[in-house]
Amino acid sequence: MSGNVVHLHKHTDSPATIDARPVLTVVPEQPAAPVVPLWVRSGRAIRTVVTHETTRAAARGAARHGLYVFGGARIVARRTWDGRTAARYERMLRAAEAAGNYEAAAEWEERGQRFREARHRRRMDLLHSPMDAAKGVLVGTGMGIGSLVALGVVLAIANKDVTDVVTPLMAVVEFIRLLITIVQVVWGPLVSIGPFLALLALWAVGSHQQAAPQWALPETVRDTAGEPITPSIVVKALCDLGVPALRNAIKEMGDAGASMLGPIRIAGCGVEVDVTLPSGVSTNEVQNRRRKLSENLTRHEHEVFITLPEAARTVRLWIADSGALDESIGPSPLATDDTLTADYTKGRAPWGQDLRGDAAALSLYQRHLLITGLSNQGKTAALRALALWLALDRTVEFRTADLKGAGDWAMFDGLATILTQGPTDDHVIEATEMLEGGVSEMERRLQAPDGAAFPPLILVVDEAQVAFMCPAKDADKRPYGGSKATSRYFTAARKIHNQGRAVNVLLWQGTQDPTDQNLPKLVREGAHTRASLALGTESQARMALGDKAVDGGAAPNLLRPGLDKGTVVVASDGITIPAGQASITVRTHYIDTDTDTATEIAERAKALRDGVTTLHVIERGEERDPLADIFAVLGDAPRVLTADVLKRLSTLNSDAYGRWTPGDLKRVLEDAGAEPYKSDGRMVVGRDRVARALANRGKDGSASASE
């Protein structure tokens, strides 16, 4: 029964209890609590006290105020040394040399030499000053005593008392004795508290300059986001960037690095400053540390842009106001101005705003276009905004292939002569034949007489990566996709890139997540205007914009996917780019399709035209009915120029009508009794005549059948 407690007691609860024998009750013994040694408990208590936040704050406070005294003494000593020596001039001289400003260095050297000459003269004067001072004291004392005696004589004559002659002298003696008494009384306490006053003065200097290590300084909780950018903040950010050569050069500069900075200018929703780097520091060392520099400036990474201006060894920092890039830039002028029109030759598309807040306008004249980015970043909206503006020029013809098929280009129905929408291989085949039709038109124009003017023909392929990755092959085993010389889409794109610009046949492509497979090198480098939204890697940025733009500071891979929708980095000679830069960042206007804004703009573009018949499916390998095809391409217009009819027929089927001449068209219409005629001095095809010819042909067919 070890470990248990035995209780012996009797039943006495009731008088009727018969069995009053003792009863043994076994109660389990409770385990005893472990005994903690006193030294352990004391150690825990001491540790709790030592690690308590109040104790740590008190220790930091004591260390901080003690270090303020030492820091203040160091500052006072340095100031004294600077005042007595030419150290200040030496520092400024080294700073100017480090910054490469040799004119300023020569000026500081001259100032230092003048200081040394003046100091030498003062020291030479000190050799003669004791004798001069003794002479001055003797002369002054003699004159003072003589004056006092003369004053005493005057008093003696006035008071008729000879003893007044020494009265002024005795008054001076009493005053001197009083001063000695005051000094004797004050000297003791002054000697006692003097060191404390000196320490207090040193503490005040150190406290004002925060001359203590960072760990000892008080923890201040303040919001530094949106803090105004000042020269000291920029220099401190550069000093803490982790570039030893830059940090050492700033420390050696007498002006603490201020000579590196140009003026801080307000630039849109932020500020801009040029930084001239000291010798031994390259610009890419700063560019490669964009995130750290942004954090040092109390900004997010996307709020700081680093570019290279014309000046050598200089970086240009554009620093946004905190949160400014997350705000909307407002609606497009296309949506707010119903009277706005476009001019393909001389106009510029109002695409958005640059980071300075200035309007960013893009010239589209004879420039192939490529815009790329990750999925769902606003690529289609940015490309469509340019197309909608250019559609307001009635001379421009669009042939559009949307290989996503989500209805993003549906408003071009009735505006584009071809509109293919869908992601399947059949849609890729239609897009390929659309490009090949553009090649045929380009070749026709190239064979025209010199000096002939041609209206713009814009071939738009959105989601072009679908075409390049298409595995389908034609009857001759030629692939539609791919990047080989046998690829039909690739070959057509290359032909247009090579010669289309000269005759206003242009290719606009939108693609996502570029790789060498879905965006071949020859195709992406054939575009004159290259724009990129947010991308994943720097290698993709180089594919999208080219090495020159990325080496010059373009960084679409640093845009924030999902947050920087519609923000594009543009490399093109069609947009105004600051001197020395290879690219510009543009926040594009978003033209909404959900509220029919894009549709309304498209309707205005349609109203400028006589009516466009949009072909949705390219028919291949079928027997053609020329008269029926002519009627189909006429659309709802009462009459159409013969040249436009030929162009539309070529678009309908380049194999059947690509080589037609006006004579071929006239022959078919005359045979059907719907010959062309002149209207306002130009040959046109009348819709009613073609309709009657078709109807009469139907009646003739019915009569023949009944016979």
XYZ file of C-alpha atoms in Angstrom:
707
model
C 0.000 0.000 0.000
C 2.947 2.199 -0.576
C 2.049 5.633 -1.942
C -1.504 5.570 -0.451
C -3.016 7.063 2.711
C -5.101 4.836 5.029
C -7.933 6.413 7.090
C -9.527 4.516 10.011
C -13.023 5.607 11.126
C -16.336 4.283 12.477
C -19.885 4.488 11.106
C -21.750 6.810 13.452
C -24.195 8.321 11.067
C -27.250 6.511 12.550
C -28.130 5.108 15.986
C -29.439 2.037 14.249
C -26.070 1.152 12.882
C -25.421 -2.430 13.890
C -21.926 -2.750 12.479
C -19.809 -0.191 14.226
C -16.538 -1.804 13.385
C -13.773 0.389 12.058
C -13.640 0.728 8.279
C -10.426 1.088 6.367
C -10.550 3.609 3.481
C -7.666 3.786 1.051
C -7.158 7.243 -0.539
C -4.640 7.552 -3.408
C -1.801 9.854 -2.488
C -1.441 12.980 -4.726
C 2.019 13.327 -6.330
C 4.047 16.073 -4.757
C 4.901 19.117 -6.872
C 8.543 19.235 -7.936
C 10.658 21.498 -5.823
C 12.310 24.243 -7.929
C 15.645 25.358 -6.553
C 15.844 28.926 -5.385
C 18.630 29.798 -7.766
C 16.536 28.657 -10.721
C 13.604 30.801 -9.669
C 15.900 33.758 -9.130
C 17.459 33.272 -12.544
C 14.056 33.198 -14.216
C 13.010 36.346 -12.438
C 16.211 38.115 -13.375
C 15.828 37.011 -16.987
C 12.236 38.265 -17.079
C 13.306 41.615 -15.695
C 16.278 41.920 -18.036
C 14.351 41.004 -21.188
C 11.300 43.073 -20.342
C 10.571 45.813 -22.861
C 10.644 48.507 -20.187
C 14.106 47.397 -19.088
C 15.368 47.300 -22.652
C 13.924 50.751 -23.368
C 15.561 52.124 -20.213
C 18.908 50.592 -21.183
C 18.679 52.005 -24.681
C 17.791 55.408 -23.256
C 20.768 55.421 -20.889
C 23.125 54.330 -23.646
C 21.646 56.834 -26.075
C 22.088 59.851 -23.816
C 25.608 58.785 -22.874
C 26.524 58.370 -26.520
C 25.023 61.773 -27.301
C 27.805 63.304 -25.183
C 30.546 61.425 -27.018
C 28.948 62.164 -30.380
C 28.598 65.833 -29.498
C 32.251 65.979 -28.437
C 33.245 64.422 -31.733
C 31.157 66.937 -33.685
C 32.522 69.919 -31.719
C 36.072 68.660 -32.146
C 35.577 68.271 -35.864
C 34.064 71.717 -36.170
C 36.969 73.193 -34.225
C 39.464 71.336 -36.361
C 37.734 72.477 -39.541
C 37.795 76.047 -38.307
C 41.480 75.981 -37.432
C 42.762 73.967 -40.401
C 42.190 73.613 -44.127
C 40.439 70.234 -43.708
C 37.134 71.593 -45.024
C 38.756 72.805 -48.221
C 40.535 69.457 -48.651
C 37.227 67.567 -48.400
C 35.544 69.815 -50.922
C 38.542 69.441 -53.213
C 38.345 65.629 -53.063
C 34.572 65.710 -53.626
C 34.967 67.823 -56.755
C 37.688 65.528 -58.078
C 35.532 62.440 -57.370
C 32.636 64.016 -59.268
C 34.938 64.846 -62.179
C 34.360 68.596 -61.752
C 37.939 69.813 -62.105
C 36.974 73.479 -62.366
C 35.377 73.344 -58.927
C 38.387 71.391 -57.663
C 40.739 74.156 -58.819
C 38.537 76.783 -57.156
C 38.561 74.927 -53.822
C 42.321 74.497 -54.041
C 42.684 78.251 -54.516
C 40.415 78.956 -51.556
C 42.465 76.594 -49.388
C 45.658 78.355 -50.389
C 44.185 81.745 -49.452
C 43.109 80.343 -46.080
C 46.643 79.076 -45.387
C 48.153 82.452 -46.306
C 45.759 84.291 -43.996
C 46.518 81.846 -41.177
C 50.253 82.356 -41.670
C 49.825 86.114 -41.398
C 47.848 85.739 -38.180
C 50.544 83.519 -36.673
C 53.288 85.972 -37.615
C 51.285 88.742 -36.008
C 51.205 86.756 -32.773
C 55.026 87.075 -32.504
C 54.767 90.835 -32.128
C 51.522 90.994 -30.193
C 52.982 90.590 -26.608
C 55.168 93.701 -26.893
C 52.405 95.632 -28.575
C 50.035 94.552 -25.855
C 52.480 95.592 -23.070
C 52.956 98.965 -24.658
C 49.263 99.383 -24.965
C 48.712 98.465 -21.314
C 51.372 100.920 -20.091
C 50.061 103.717 -22.236
C 46.491 102.993 -21.281
C 47.311 102.766 -17.566
C 49.224 106.033 -17.601
C 46.468 107.826 -19.424
C 43.861 106.349 -17.102
C 45.700 107.403 -13.955
C 46.315 110.869 -15.371
C 42.611 111.220 -16.200
C 41.582 110.115 -12.701
C 44.049 112.540 -11.075
C 42.791 115.387 -13.243
C 39.230 114.490 -12.282
C 40.270 114.469 -8.588
C 41.832 117.931 -8.924
C 38.638 119.261 -10.397
C 36.645 117.734 -7.495
C 39.100 119.173 -4.905
C 38.776 122.677 -6.346
C 35.027 122.400 -6.481
C 34.644 121.032 -2.950
C 37.646 123.037 -1.557
C 38.920 119.769 -0.095
C 42.428 118.523 -0.945
C 41.511 114.901 -0.095
C 39.154 114.713 -3.102
C 42.167 114.525 -5.385
C 42.456 110.758 -4.730
C 38.706 110.094 -4.580
C 38.421 108.835 -8.230
C 41.447 106.616 -7.750
C 40.011 105.144 -4.568
C 36.681 104.527 -6.315
C 38.431 102.521 -9.019
C 40.325 100.558 -6.390
C 37.085 99.758 -4.554
C 35.473 98.605 -7.811
C 38.397 96.288 -8.534
C 38.158 94.876 -5.007
C 34.419 94.270 -5.513
C 35.095 92.360 -8.725
C 37.694 90.242 -6.925
C 35.172 89.494 -4.198
C 32.517 88.467 -6.741
C 35.007 86.214 -8.500
C 36.005 84.606 -5.198
C 32.342 83.909 -4.382
C 31.393 82.604 -7.840
C 34.589 80.736 -8.685
C 34.008 77.748 -6.411
C 30.509 76.843 -7.639
C 31.527 77.672 -11.207
C 34.442 75.251 -11.022
C 32.080 72.615 -9.596
C 29.256 72.924 -12.128
C 31.391 73.967 -15.122
C 32.119 70.417 -16.280
C 28.441 69.554 -16.016
C 27.546 72.583 -18.137
C 30.138 71.523 -20.703
C 28.715 67.986 -20.767
C 25.212 69.424 -21.140
C 26.343 71.513 -24.106
C 27.965 68.478 -25.733
C 24.797 66.435 -25.080
C 22.670 69.136 -26.716
C 24.868 69.084 -29.845
C 24.801 65.265 -30.016
C 21.056 65.099 -29.397
C 20.353 67.637 -32.129
C 22.473 65.686 -34.613
C 21.208 62.262 -33.396
C 24.862 61.283 -32.890
C 24.260 57.743 -31.615
C 24.114 54.272 -33.182
C 20.850 53.254 -34.790
C 20.103 50.614 -32.147
C 20.237 53.231 -29.398
C 18.000 55.788 -31.093
C 14.332 55.939 -30.067
C 11.907 53.876 -32.114
C 9.771 56.452 -33.871
C 6.588 55.207 -35.504
C 5.804 57.429 -38.409
C 4.474 56.950 -41.917
C 7.252 57.736 -44.354
C 5.161 56.780 -47.391
C 4.728 59.761 -49.628
C 7.565 61.644 -47.943
C 8.751 64.515 -50.164
C 11.897 63.722 -52.098
C 14.774 65.956 -50.988
C 18.466 65.967 -51.960
C 19.447 64.457 -48.621
C 16.980 61.578 -49.056
C 18.298 60.821 -52.564
C 21.935 60.917 -51.442
C 21.196 58.730 -48.410
C 19.361 56.243 -50.646
C 22.337 56.076 -53.007
C 24.804 55.762 -50.143
C 22.865 52.789 -48.728
C 22.540 51.119 -52.128
C 25.274 48.589 -51.432
C 27.843 49.868 -53.943
C 31.115 50.304 -52.011
C 32.696 52.673 -54.528
C 29.626 54.905 -54.483
C 29.383 54.890 -50.691
C 33.075 55.740 -50.227
C 32.927 58.511 -52.818
C 29.946 60.114 -51.061
C 31.730 59.975 -47.708
C 34.790 61.682 -49.186
C 32.737 64.478 -50.716
C 32.803 67.611 -48.614
C 29.212 68.448 -49.536
C 27.979 64.962 -48.523
C 27.203 64.045 -52.127
C 25.036 67.031 -53.043
C 27.247 67.831 -56.027
C 26.128 64.582 -57.699
C 22.524 65.745 -57.998
C 20.988 67.978 -60.575
C 17.894 70.030 -59.763
C 14.888 68.038 -58.555
C 12.112 68.838 -61.026
C 8.393 68.183 -60.759
C 7.482 65.738 -63.535
C 3.823 64.812 -63.702
C 2.747 62.777 -60.703
C 6.296 62.617 -59.359
C 9.724 64.219 -59.469
C 12.773 63.722 -61.657
C 16.445 64.148 -60.855
C 19.664 63.430 -62.742
C 22.460 61.813 -60.737
C 26.047 62.113 -61.991
C 27.841 59.084 -60.633
C 31.407 59.398 -59.313
C 34.321 57.812 -61.111
C 34.453 54.054 -60.624
C 30.660 53.569 -60.458
C 28.813 52.337 -63.569
C 25.201 53.081 -64.389
C 24.178 49.423 -64.473
C 25.227 49.044 -60.828
C 22.424 51.459 -59.971
C 19.950 50.021 -62.497
C 20.392 46.501 -61.157
C 19.450 47.667 -57.646
C 16.127 49.264 -58.494
C 14.191 47.522 -55.726
C 16.661 48.483 -53.005
C 16.821 52.057 -54.269
C 13.013 52.246 -54.268
C 12.815 51.028 -50.689
C 15.533 53.456 -49.625
C 13.396 56.232 -51.124
C 10.334 54.934 -49.194
C 8.627 53.953 -52.440
C 7.459 50.729 -54.027
C 9.533 49.272 -56.835
C 7.004 50.202 -59.510
C 7.109 53.843 -58.382
C 10.781 54.390 -59.305
C 12.064 54.329 -62.890
C 15.762 54.480 -63.791
C 16.756 55.600 -67.287
C 19.949 56.800 -68.942
C 19.998 60.364 -70.331
C 22.458 61.708 -72.879
C 25.098 62.754 -70.343
C 27.767 60.162 -69.648
C 27.936 58.374 -66.283
C 24.494 59.713 -65.384
C 21.250 58.051 -64.343
C 17.868 59.748 -64.394
C 15.540 58.866 -61.534
C 11.808 59.383 -61.876
C 10.151 58.961 -58.481
C 6.360 58.859 -58.341
C 4.285 60.365 -55.590
C 3.248 57.532 -53.316
C 0.158 55.805 -54.740
C -0.106 58.131 -57.753
C 0.369 55.344 -60.307
C -2.599 53.459 -58.890
C -4.980 56.274 -59.824
C -6.903 56.431 -63.105
C -5.696 58.775 -65.848
C -9.168 59.579 -67.133
C -11.113 58.690 -70.270
C -9.757 58.669 -73.800
C -10.314 61.752 -75.979
C -12.030 59.364 -78.403
C -14.780 58.886 -75.827
C -15.142 62.546 -74.817
C -14.849 64.339 -78.164
C -17.420 63.285 -80.761
C -15.865 65.558 -83.377
C -12.402 63.993 -83.190
C -11.079 62.599 -86.478
C -7.862 60.862 -87.459
C -5.177 61.535 -90.049
C -3.081 58.516 -90.970
C -0.318 60.576 -92.558
C 0.180 63.462 -90.135
C -1.884 62.631 -87.075
C -0.967 60.953 -83.803
C -3.179 58.599 -81.842
C -4.013 59.826 -78.306
C -2.879 56.647 -76.575
C -2.545 57.770 -72.957
C -0.166 59.636 -70.645
C 3.489 59.255 -69.875
C 4.792 59.226 -66.322
C 5.199 62.998 -66.379
C 1.468 63.357 -66.941
C 1.934 64.635 -70.497
C -0.231 63.305 -73.311
C 1.413 60.370 -75.099
C 0.531 60.397 -78.797
C 1.735 57.755 -81.256
C 2.263 58.192 -84.990
C 1.105 55.139 -86.976
C 2.249 56.316 -90.402
C 4.030 53.483 -92.254
C 4.943 51.649 -89.054
C 4.409 47.965 -88.391
C 3.274 47.378 -84.815
C 3.889 44.666 -82.232
C 2.398 44.730 -78.750
C 2.903 41.922 -76.283
C 2.491 41.085 -72.612
C 1.161 38.523 -70.215
C -2.437 37.367 -70.463
C -5.181 39.680 -69.185
C -2.976 42.778 -68.878
C -4.822 44.995 -71.373
C -3.019 44.086 -74.587
C -6.146 43.860 -76.737
C -7.560 47.092 -75.274
C -4.323 48.982 -76.012
C -4.173 47.643 -79.586
C -7.873 48.263 -80.182
C -7.578 51.881 -78.957
C -5.095 52.594 -81.761
C -7.303 50.872 -84.342
C -10.391 52.811 -83.242
C -8.575 56.107 -83.593
C -7.208 55.244 -87.032
C -10.660 54.059 -88.108
C -11.765 57.701 -87.879
C -9.733 58.239 -91.063
C -12.166 57.137 -93.778
C -9.349 56.225 -96.192
C -8.054 53.412 -93.980
C -9.098 49.811 -94.622
C -8.935 47.196 -91.863
C -8.679 43.431 -92.190
C -8.869 41.910 -88.749
C -8.271 38.449 -87.328
C -9.084 37.936 -83.653
C -7.689 34.507 -82.802
C -9.162 34.613 -79.323
C -12.746 34.935 -80.490
C -14.117 36.512 -77.311
C -15.861 39.364 -79.120
C -13.196 41.962 -78.351
C -13.246 43.112 -81.992
C -16.968 42.646 -82.666
C -17.473 46.392 -83.148
C -15.391 46.129 -86.349
C -18.196 44.234 -88.044
C -19.224 46.628 -90.801
C -15.950 48.507 -90.451
C -13.335 45.920 -91.405
C -13.544 44.257 -94.800
C -12.508 40.958 -93.170
C -13.292 39.965 -89.587
C -12.215 36.523 -88.439
C -13.002 35.634 -84.825
C -12.061 32.317 -83.255
C -9.148 30.259 -81.878
C -9.395 27.121 -84.018
C -7.081 25.942 -86.773
C -9.703 26.972 -89.351
C -9.557 30.518 -88.018
C -5.759 30.432 -88.253
C -6.079 29.315 -91.875
C -8.425 32.251 -92.537
C -5.999 34.659 -90.816
C -3.137 33.273 -92.888
C -5.041 33.702 -96.124
C -5.970 37.213 -94.995
C -2.251 38.004 -94.717
C -1.571 36.352 -98.048
C -4.290 38.529 -99.552
C -2.447 41.509 -98.078
C 0.744 40.256 -99.736
C -1.069 40.086 -103.090
C -2.348 43.635 -102.643
C 1.147 44.765 -101.664
C 2.656 43.196 -104.777
C -0.032 44.767 -106.955
C 0.784 48.182 -105.514
C 4.504 47.650 -105.911
C 3.959 47.061 -109.645
C 2.052 50.335 -110.023
C 3.707 53.334 -111.702
C 6.035 55.434 -109.584
C 4.343 58.194 -107.625
C 1.047 56.358 -107.217
C -0.660 56.953 -103.869
C -2.310 54.076 -102.024
C -4.811 54.143 -99.170
C -3.652 52.511 -95.931
C -4.378 48.812 -95.501
C -4.029 47.663 -91.883
C -3.843 43.929 -91.223
C -4.599 43.296 -87.538
C -3.883 39.898 -85.977
C -4.694 39.688 -82.269
C -3.348 36.685 -80.329
C -0.852 36.026 -83.119
C 0.877 33.351 -81.031
C -2.048 31.061 -81.925
C -1.077 31.351 -85.591
C 2.595 30.632 -84.988
C 1.756 27.565 -82.883
C -0.843 26.158 -85.288
C 0.022 22.576 -86.398
C -2.298 22.507 -89.439
C -0.892 21.913 -92.934
C -2.324 22.590 -96.364
C -2.769 20.165 -99.263
C 0.891 20.628 -100.239
C 2.019 19.717 -96.675
C 3.056 23.301 -95.991
C 2.465 24.251 -92.342
C 0.396 27.293 -91.523
C 2.221 27.867 -88.227
C 5.849 27.669 -87.205
C 8.833 29.819 -88.070
C 10.401 27.933 -90.957
C 10.670 29.197 -94.496
C 7.786 26.880 -95.489
C 5.410 28.359 -92.869
C 2.659 30.220 -94.688
C 1.801 32.673 -91.882
C 5.455 33.365 -91.084
C 6.313 33.870 -94.760
C 3.400 36.250 -95.342
C 4.287 38.280 -92.240
C 7.913 38.545 -93.302
C 6.977 39.684 -96.832
C 4.738 42.424 -95.437
C 7.441 43.506 -92.997
C 9.991 43.694 -95.783
C 8.084 45.743 -98.357
C 4.614 46.607 -97.104
C 5.511 49.904 -95.454
C 6.417 51.552 -98.758
C 2.895 51.037 -100.148
C 0.975 51.523 -96.885
C 0.295 47.838 -96.250
C 0.943 47.419 -92.523
C 0.828 44.500 -90.108
C -0.259 44.994 -86.487
C 0.176 42.006 -84.199
C -0.771 41.418 -80.600
C 0.689 38.436 -78.796
C 1.111 37.214 -75.241
C 3.869 35.620 -73.180
C 6.486 35.828 -75.983
C 8.944 33.029 -76.664
C 11.108 32.150 -79.656
C 8.477 29.583 -80.646
C 5.330 31.727 -80.548
C 7.033 34.950 -81.663
C 9.994 34.309 -84.004
C 12.925 36.698 -83.924
C 12.564 37.854 -87.544
C 8.907 38.745 -87.021
C 9.328 40.651 -83.769
C 12.285 42.608 -85.134
C 10.332 43.572 -88.242
C 8.026 45.863 -86.235
C 8.822 49.587 -86.161
C 6.768 50.199 -83.026
C 7.252 47.677 -80.235
C 5.277 47.920 -77.014
C 5.079 45.652 -74.021
C 2.822 45.356 -71.024
C 3.811 43.428 -67.897
C 6.078 40.455 -68.579
C 7.582 37.746 -66.430
C 11.307 37.872 -67.161
C 13.993 40.146 -68.558
C 14.554 37.731 -71.453
C 10.929 38.216 -72.480
C 11.395 41.977 -72.206
C 14.319 41.723 -74.627
C 12.160 39.715 -77.041
C 9.389 42.291 -76.832
C 11.396 45.524 -77.041
C 14.906 44.599 -78.155
C 18.249 44.680 -76.372
C 18.838 48.393 -76.877
C 15.652 49.423 -75.096
C 16.212 47.050 -72.166
C 19.857 48.067 -71.810
C 18.643 51.669 -71.765
C 16.363 51.061 -68.801
C 13.150 49.610 -70.258
C 11.801 47.073 -67.783
C 8.303 45.757 -68.591
C 9.210 42.703 -66.515
C 9.102 44.940 -63.424
C 5.525 46.066 -64.045
C 3.032 44.516 -61.642
C 0.780 41.943 -63.308
C -2.828 42.722 -62.519
C -2.061 46.120 -60.957
C -0.416 47.871 -63.906
C -2.983 46.851 -66.504
C -2.795 49.016 -69.599
C 0.691 50.347 -68.779
C 3.014 49.787 -71.733
C 6.708 50.370 -72.306
C 7.125 51.665 -75.859
C 10.176 51.651 -78.110
C 9.393 53.557 -81.297
C 10.368 56.609 -83.282
C 6.668 57.374 -83.613
C 6.361 58.694 -80.065
C 8.211 61.497 -78.311
C 10.894 59.962 -76.083
C 13.097 62.113 -73.805
C 16.560 62.687 -75.234
C 18.987 59.932 -74.383
C 16.328 57.346 -73.570
C 15.470 54.328 -75.692
C 11.892 53.847 -74.478
C 9.040 55.515 -72.662
C 6.398 54.210 -70.272
C 2.802 55.047 -71.196
C -0.368 54.538 -69.173
C -2.910 53.914 -71.927
C -6.519 55.036 -71.961
C -9.014 52.226 -71.518
C -11.908 52.316 -73.973
C -14.615 50.241 -72.360
C -16.534 47.605 -74.304
C -18.973 46.828 -71.495
C -20.563 50.288 -71.717
C -20.573 50.312 -75.545
C -17.996 53.128 -75.648
C -15.902 51.247 -78.205
C -19.028 50.449 -80.241
C -20.038 54.116 -80.311
C -16.620 55.134 -81.615
C -16.809 52.392 -84.251
C -20.241 53.636 -85.330
C -18.800 57.109 -85.827
C -16.081 55.565 -88.002
C -18.690 53.663 -90.023
C -20.638 56.868 -90.577
C -17.586 58.317 -92.331
C -17.670 55.524 -94.911
C -20.102 54.668 -97.700
C -20.731 51.259 -96.246
C -18.361 48.354 -95.775
C -19.271 44.729 -96.322
C -17.477 42.596 -93.768
C -16.457 39.121 -94.830
C -16.497 36.701 -91.898
C -15.471 33.460 -93.607
C -12.933 33.110 -96.384
C -14.235 30.498 -98.796
C -11.510 28.261 -100.192
C -11.391 25.767 -103.059
C -14.932 26.402 -104.339
C -16.297 27.339 -107.756
C -16.846 31.080 -107.879
C -19.794 33.038 -109.282
C -18.230 36.372 -110.228
C -21.533 38.261 -110.578
C -22.817 37.002 -107.222
C -19.495 37.877 -105.611
C -19.636 41.375 -107.097
C -23.120 41.867 -105.682
C -21.949 40.572 -102.301
C -19.023 42.980 -102.031
C -21.171 45.967 -103.033
C -22.958 45.770 -99.707
C -25.769 48.286 -99.160
C -24.124 51.149 -101.054
C -26.042 52.235 -104.195
C -22.798 52.529 -106.138
C -19.139 51.685 -105.507
C -16.017 52.738 -107.365
C -14.690 50.038 -109.686
C -11.288 50.221 -107.968
C -12.935 49.515 -104.610
C -14.894 46.618 -106.094
C -11.671 45.058 -107.370
C -10.055 45.468 -103.981
C -12.991 43.866 -102.189
C -13.060 40.979 -104.621
C -9.362 40.373 -104.012
C -10.067 40.325 -100.291
C -12.932 37.903 -100.820
C -10.781 35.419 -102.701
C -7.272 36.345 -103.713
C -6.854 33.173 -105.749
C -9.865 33.914 -107.932
C -9.764 37.711 -108.108
C -6.287 38.746 -106.961
C -5.070 39.380 -110.522
C -8.260 40.918 -111.922
C -7.916 44.165 -113.839
C -10.597 46.806 -114.492
C -11.006 45.221 -117.917
C -11.888 41.836 -116.366
C -14.484 43.474 -114.130
C -15.963 45.421 -117.040
C -16.180 42.286 -119.199
C -18.124 40.319 -116.563
C -20.532 43.191 -115.896
C -21.150 43.909 -119.592
C -21.850 40.236 -120.253
C -24.454 40.358 -117.499
C -25.969 43.643 -118.692
C -24.776 45.620 -115.655
C -21.903 47.532 -117.210
C -20.105 50.208 -115.119
C -20.945 53.852 -115.646
C -19.553 57.243 -114.724
C -20.652 59.167 -111.649
C -18.997 62.520 -110.911
C -16.437 61.660 -113.552
C -15.401 58.301 -112.009
C -16.341 54.767 -113.037
C -18.684 53.073 -110.591
C -20.674 49.849 -110.340
C -24.373 50.282 -109.614
C -25.919 47.937 -107.088
C -29.352 48.059 -108.703
C -27.932 47.073 -112.098
C -26.133 44.061 -110.645
C -29.254 43.066 -108.700
C -31.387 43.225 -111.874
C -28.781 41.193 -113.760
C -28.890 38.491 -111.085
C -32.673 38.530 -111.082
C -32.874 38.314 -114.879
C -30.353 35.483 -114.849
C -32.552 33.656 -112.382
C -35.618 34.104 -114.552
C -33.742 32.878 -117.595
C -32.629 29.828 -115.692
C -36.192 29.107 -114.560
C -37.567 29.487 -118.074
C -34.967 27.161 -119.458
C -35.793 24.606 -116.817
C -39.530 24.794 -117.567
C -38.906 24.229 -121.234
